[in-house]
């Protein structure tokens, strides 16, 4: 008698899961299109793809965790924006072009600009870890999807902060960034939402400080 609502509840859960997969897949396609250069466009377009993935995450977690994921996306987008501010360009191809001539954003002076870029890159990496923390993958299929999202986030950060001319070094940077963010996510998915919120707040403050430092030397 009291078990009659179960089928409806199961249907809602499965529908949410299916919609989450579709939304995240759409975000992956959009982000990869711009990051690969197949579709020319600005950093904002990549953040839009990440936003779709974030919405897919939020469908599967509780409200507080969803808010933290949204904040993590905002910090990650802000960190990418610092790189755009550093070069005065929003286009990914422009930022990559500048780095191919002058060197990676993290290493190009003046010193204050390099420091600001390093702070922003670190903030973005921390935010990526928070963003990946929930929902934590529970099967081989969800782990593959989670890994793809981790790599996309790492590629976005590497593309604007450390895009060396050597393909081997670029690949190593992406692998390292993915591993750091993934390891952070593994630790953060075990803690309460309040701790993830604290971590993303610190990362957000760091990204703001990086932007302020860049503005002060322009």
C-alpha positions as a Markdown table, in Angstrom:
| # | Residue | x | y | z |
|---|---|---|---|---|
| 1 | Unk | 0.0 | 0.0 | 0.0 |
| 2 | Unk | 2.7 | 2.5 | 1.0 |
| 3 | Unk | 5.0 | 1.3 | -1.8 |
| 4 | Unk | 3.0 | 2.6 | -4.7 |
| 5 | Unk | 5.0 | 5.9 | -5.1 |
| 6 | Unk | 8.2 | 3.9 | -5.8 |
| 7 | Unk | 7.8 | 3.4 | -9.5 |
| 8 | Unk | 7.2 | 7.2 | -10.0 |
| 9 | Unk | 10.3 | 7.9 | -7.8 |
| 10 | Unk | 12.4 | 5.5 | -9.8 |
| 11 | Unk | 11.2 | 6.9 | -13.1 |
| 12 | Unk | 12.1 | 10.5 | -11.9 |
| 13 | Unk | 15.5 | 9.3 | -10.9 |
| 14 | Unk | 16.2 | 7.5 | -14.1 |
| 15 | Unk | 14.9 | 10.5 | -16.1 |
| 16 | Unk | 17.1 | 12.9 | -14.2 |
| 17 | Unk | 20.1 | 10.6 | -14.8 |
| 18 | Unk | 19.4 | 10.3 | -18.5 |
| 19 | Unk | 18.9 | 14.1 | -18.9 |
| 20 | Unk | 22.1 | 14.6 | -16.9 |
| 21 | Unk | 24.1 | 12.4 | -19.3 |
| 22 | Unk | 22.6 | 14.2 | -22.3 |
| 23 | Unk | 23.4 | 17.6 | -21.0 |
| 24 | Unk | 26.9 | 16.7 | -20.0 |
| 25 | Unk | 27.5 | 15.1 | -23.4 |
| 26 | Unk | 26.3 | 18.3 | -25.1 |
| 27 | Unk | 28.7 | 20.3 | -23.0 |
| 28 | Unk | 31.6 | 18.0 | -23.8 |
| 29 | Unk | 30.9 | 18.4 | -27.6 |
| 30 | Unk | 30.7 | 22.2 | -27.3 |
| 31 | Unk | 33.8 | 22.6 | -25.2 |
| 32 | Unk | 35.8 | 20.2 | -27.3 |
| 33 | Unk | 34.7 | 21.9 | -30.5 |
| 34 | Unk | 36.3 | 25.2 | -29.3 |
| 35 | Unk | 39.3 | 23.8 | -27.5 |
| 36 | Unk | 40.3 | 21.7 | -30.5 |
| 37 | Unk | 40.1 | 24.7 | -32.8 |
| 38 | Unk | 37.5 | 23.0 | -35.1 |
| 39 | Unk | 35.1 | 25.9 | -34.1 |
| 40 | Unk | 36.9 | 29.2 | -33.6 |
| 41 | Unk | 35.6 | 31.2 | -30.7 |
| 42 | Unk | 36.3 | 32.9 | -27.4 |
| 43 | Unk | 37.1 | 31.5 | -24.0 |
| 44 | Unk | 33.5 | 32.3 | -23.0 |
| 45 | Unk | 32.3 | 29.6 | -25.4 |
| 46 | Unk | 34.3 | 27.0 | -23.6 |
| 47 | Unk | 32.9 | 28.2 | -20.3 |
| 48 | Unk | 29.5 | 27.8 | -21.8 |
| 49 | Unk | 30.2 | 24.1 | -22.5 |
| 50 | Unk | 31.4 | 23.7 | -19.0 |
| 51 | Unk | 28.2 | 25.3 | -17.8 |
| 52 | Unk | 26.1 | 22.6 | -19.5 |
| 53 | Unk | 28.2 | 20.0 | -17.8 |
| 54 | Unk | 27.7 | 21.7 | -14.5 |
| 55 | Unk | 24.0 | 21.7 | -15.0 |
| 56 | Unk | 24.2 | 18.0 | -15.6 |
| 57 | Unk | 26.1 | 17.6 | -12.4 |
| 58 | Unk | 23.6 | 19.6 | -10.5 |
| 59 | Unk | 20.7 | 17.3 | -11.6 |
| 60 | Unk | 22.3 | 14.5 | -9.6 |
| 61 | Unk | 23.3 | 16.1 | -6.3 |
| 62 | Unk | 21.6 | 17.9 | -3.4 |
| 63 | Unk | 21.1 | 21.7 | -3.5 |
| 64 | Unk | 24.1 | 22.7 | -1.4 |
| 65 | Unk | 26.4 | 20.6 | -3.5 |
| 66 | Unk | 24.9 | 22.1 | -6.6 |
| 67 | Unk | 25.6 | 25.6 | -5.4 |
| 68 | Unk | 29.2 | 24.6 | -4.7 |
| 69 | Unk | 29.5 | 23.2 | -8.2 |
| 70 | Unk | 28.1 | 26.5 | -9.6 |
| 71 | Unk | 30.6 | 28.5 | -7.6 |
| 72 | Unk | 33.5 | 26.3 | -8.7 |
| 73 | Unk | 32.5 | 26.9 | -12.4 |
| 74 | Unk | 32.5 | 30.6 | -11.7 |
| 75 | Unk | 36.0 | 30.5 | -10.3 |
| 76 | Unk | 37.2 | 28.3 | -13.1 |
| 77 | Unk | 35.7 | 30.8 | -15.6 |
| 78 | Unk | 37.3 | 33.7 | -13.7 |
| 79 | Unk | 40.7 | 32.0 | -13.8 |
| 80 | Unk | 40.4 | 31.6 | -17.6 |
| 81 | Unk | 39.4 | 35.2 | -17.8 |
| 82 | Unk | 42.6 | 36.3 | -16.1 |
| 83 | Unk | 44.6 | 34.8 | -18.9 |
| 84 | Unk | 42.4 | 36.7 | -21.4 |
| 85 | Unk | 43.0 | 39.9 | -19.4 |
| 86 | Unk | 46.8 | 39.1 | -19.4 |
| 87 | Unk | 46.9 | 39.1 | -23.2 |
| 88 | Unk | 44.0 | 41.5 | -23.8 |
| 89 | Unk | 42.3 | 38.9 | -26.0 |
| 90 | Unk | 39.3 | 36.6 | -25.6 |
| 91 | Unk | 39.9 | 34.4 | -28.6 |
| 92 | Unk | 41.5 | 31.0 | -27.8 |
| 93 | Unk | 43.4 | 31.1 | -31.1 |
| 94 | Unk | 44.8 | 34.6 | -30.3 |
| 95 | Unk | 46.0 | 33.5 | -26.8 |
| 96 | Unk | 47.6 | 30.4 | -28.2 |
| 97 | Unk | 49.2 | 32.4 | -31.0 |
| 98 | Unk | 50.7 | 34.8 | -28.5 |
| 99 | Unk | 52.1 | 32.0 | -26.4 |
| 100 | Unk | 53.6 | 30.3 | -29.5 |
| 101 | Unk | 55.7 | 33.4 | -30.0 |
| 102 | Unk | 56.4 | 34.7 | -26.5 |
| 103 | Unk | 56.1 | 31.5 | -24.5 |
| 104 | Unk | 53.6 | 30.1 | -21.9 |
| 105 | Unk | 51.5 | 32.7 | -20.0 |
| 106 | Unk | 52.9 | 31.4 | -16.7 |
| 107 | Unk | 56.5 | 32.2 | -17.7 |
| 108 | Unk | 56.3 | 35.5 | -19.6 |
| 109 | Unk | 57.2 | 38.7 | -17.7 |
| 110 | Unk | 57.0 | 41.2 | -16.3 |
| 111 | Unk | 57.4 | 39.2 | -13.0 |
| 112 | Unk | 54.1 | 40.6 | -11.5 |
| 113 | Unk | 52.2 | 39.4 | -14.5 |
| 114 | Unk | 53.8 | 35.9 | -14.4 |
| 115 | Unk | 53.0 | 35.7 | -10.7 |
| 116 | Unk | 49.4 | 36.8 | -11.2 |
| 117 | Unk | 49.0 | 34.2 | -14.0 |
| 118 | Unk | 50.4 | 31.5 | -11.7 |
| 119 | Unk | 48.0 | 32.4 | -8.9 |
| 120 | Unk | 45.1 | 32.3 | -11.4 |
| 121 | Unk | 46.2 | 29.0 | -12.8 |
| 122 | Unk | 46.4 | 27.5 | -9.3 |
| 123 | Unk | 43.0 | 28.9 | -8.4 |
| 124 | Unk | 41.5 | 27.4 | -11.6 |
| 125 | Unk | 43.1 | 24.0 | -10.9 |
| 126 | Unk | 41.6 | 24.0 | -7.3 |
| 127 | Unk | 38.2 | 25.0 | -8.7 |
| 128 | Unk | 38.4 | 22.2 | -11.2 |
| 129 | Unk | 39.0 | 19.7 | -8.4 |
| 130 | Unk | 36.0 | 21.0 | -6.5 |
| 131 | Unk | 33.9 | 20.9 | -9.7 |
| 132 | Unk | 34.8 | 17.3 | -10.3 |
| 133 | Unk | 34.2 | 16.2 | -6.7 |
| 134 | Unk | 30.4 | 15.5 | -7.1 |
| 135 | Unk | 28.7 | 13.5 | -8.4 |
| 136 | Unk | 31.5 | 11.0 | -7.8 |
| 137 | Unk | 31.5 | 8.2 | -10.5 |
| 138 | Unk | 29.9 | 5.0 | -9.3 |
| 139 | Unk | 30.5 | 2.7 | -12.3 |
| 140 | Unk | 33.0 | 2.2 | -15.2 |
| 141 | Unk | 30.8 | 4.2 | -17.6 |
| 142 | Unk | 30.4 | 7.2 | -15.3 |
| 143 | Unk | 34.1 | 7.1 | -14.5 |
| 144 | Unk | 34.9 | 7.4 | -18.2 |
| 145 | Unk | 32.6 | 10.4 | -18.5 |
| 146 | Unk | 34.1 | 11.9 | -15.4 |
| 147 | Unk | 37.6 | 11.4 | -16.8 |
| 148 | Unk | 36.7 | 13.1 | -20.1 |
| 149 | Unk | 35.4 | 16.1 | -18.1 |
| 150 | Unk | 38.6 | 16.2 | -16.1 |
| 151 | Unk | 40.7 | 16.3 | -19.2 |
| 152 | Unk | 38.5 | 19.0 | -20.8 |
| 153 | Unk | 38.9 | 21.2 | -17.8 |
| 154 | Unk | 42.7 | 20.6 | -17.8 |
| 155 | Unk | 43.0 | 21.3 | -21.5 |
| 156 | Unk | 41.1 | 24.6 | -21.0 |
| 157 | Unk | 43.6 | 25.7 | -18.3 |
| 158 | Unk | 46.7 | 24.5 | -20.1 |
| 159 | Unk | 45.6 | 26.1 | -23.3 |
| 160 | Unk | 45.5 | 29.6 | -21.8 |
| 161 | Unk | 48.2 | 29.3 | -19.1 |
| 162 | Unk | 50.8 | 26.9 | -20.4 |
| 163 | Unk | 50.6 | 26.2 | -24.2 |
| 164 | Unk | 54.2 | 25.3 | -25.2 |
| 165 | Unk | 55.1 | 24.7 | -28.9 |
| 166 | Unk | 56.2 | 21.1 | -28.2 |
| 167 | Unk | 53.2 | 18.6 | -28.4 |
| 168 | Unk | 54.9 | 16.2 | -26.0 |
| 169 | Unk | 55.3 | 18.9 | -23.3 |
| 170 | Unk | 51.7 | 20.0 | -23.9 |
| 171 | Unk | 50.4 | 16.5 | -23.4 |
| 172 | Unk | 52.5 | 16.1 | -20.2 |
| 173 | Unk | 51.0 | 19.4 | -18.9 |
| 174 | Unk | 47.4 | 18.2 | -19.6 |
| 175 | Unk | 48.1 | 14.8 | -17.9 |
| 176 | Unk | 49.6 | 16.5 | -14.9 |
| 177 | Unk | 46.8 | 19.0 | -14.5 |
| 178 | Unk | 44.2 | 16.3 | -14.9 |
| 179 | Unk | 45.9 | 14.1 | -12.3 |
| 180 | Unk | 46.2 | 17.0 | -9.8 |
| 181 | Unk | 42.5 | 18.0 | -10.3 |
| 182 | Unk | 41.4 | 14.4 | -10.2 |
| 183 | Unk | 43.3 | 13.7 | -7.0 |
| 184 | Unk | 41.9 | 16.9 | -5.4 |
| 185 | Unk | 38.4 | 15.8 | -6.4 |
| 186 | Unk | 38.9 | 12.3 | -4.9 |
| 187 | Unk | 39.8 | 14.0 | -1.5 |
| 188 | Unk | 37.1 | 16.6 | -1.7 |
| 189 | Unk | 34.2 | 14.2 | -2.5 |
| 190 | Unk | 34.7 | 12.7 | 0.9 |
| 191 | Unk | 34.2 | 15.9 | 2.9 |
| 192 | Unk | 31.1 | 17.9 | 3.7 |
| 193 | Unk | 29.7 | 20.6 | 1.4 |
| 194 | Unk | 30.9 | 23.3 | 3.8 |
| 195 | Unk | 34.5 | 22.3 | 3.3 |
| 196 | Unk | 34.2 | 22.3 | -0.5 |
| 197 | Unk | 32.6 | 25.7 | -0.3 |
| 198 | Unk | 35.5 | 26.9 | 1.9 |
| 199 | Unk | 38.0 | 25.6 | -0.6 |
| 200 | Unk | 36.3 | 27.2 | -3.6 |
| 201 | Unk | 36.0 | 30.5 | -1.7 |
| 202 | Unk | 39.7 | 30.6 | -1.2 |
| 203 | Unk | 40.3 | 29.8 | -4.8 |
| 204 | Unk | 37.8 | 32.6 | -5.8 |
| 205 | Unk | 39.7 | 35.1 | -3.6 |
| 206 | Unk | 43.0 | 34.0 | -5.2 |
| 207 | Unk | 41.5 | 34.5 | -8.7 |
| 208 | Unk | 40.3 | 38.0 | -7.8 |
| 209 | Unk | 43.7 | 38.9 | -6.3 |
| 210 | Unk | 45.4 | 37.7 | -9.5 |
| 211 | Unk | 43.1 | 39.9 | -11.6 |
| 212 | Unk | 43.8 | 42.9 | -9.4 |
| 213 | Unk | 47.5 | 42.3 | -9.6 |
| 214 | Unk | 47.3 | 42.2 | -13.4 |
| 215 | Unk | 45.3 | 45.4 | -13.5 |
| 216 | Unk | 47.8 | 47.1 | -11.3 |
| 217 | Unk | 50.7 | 46.5 | -13.7 |
| 218 | Unk | 49.0 | 47.3 | -16.9 |
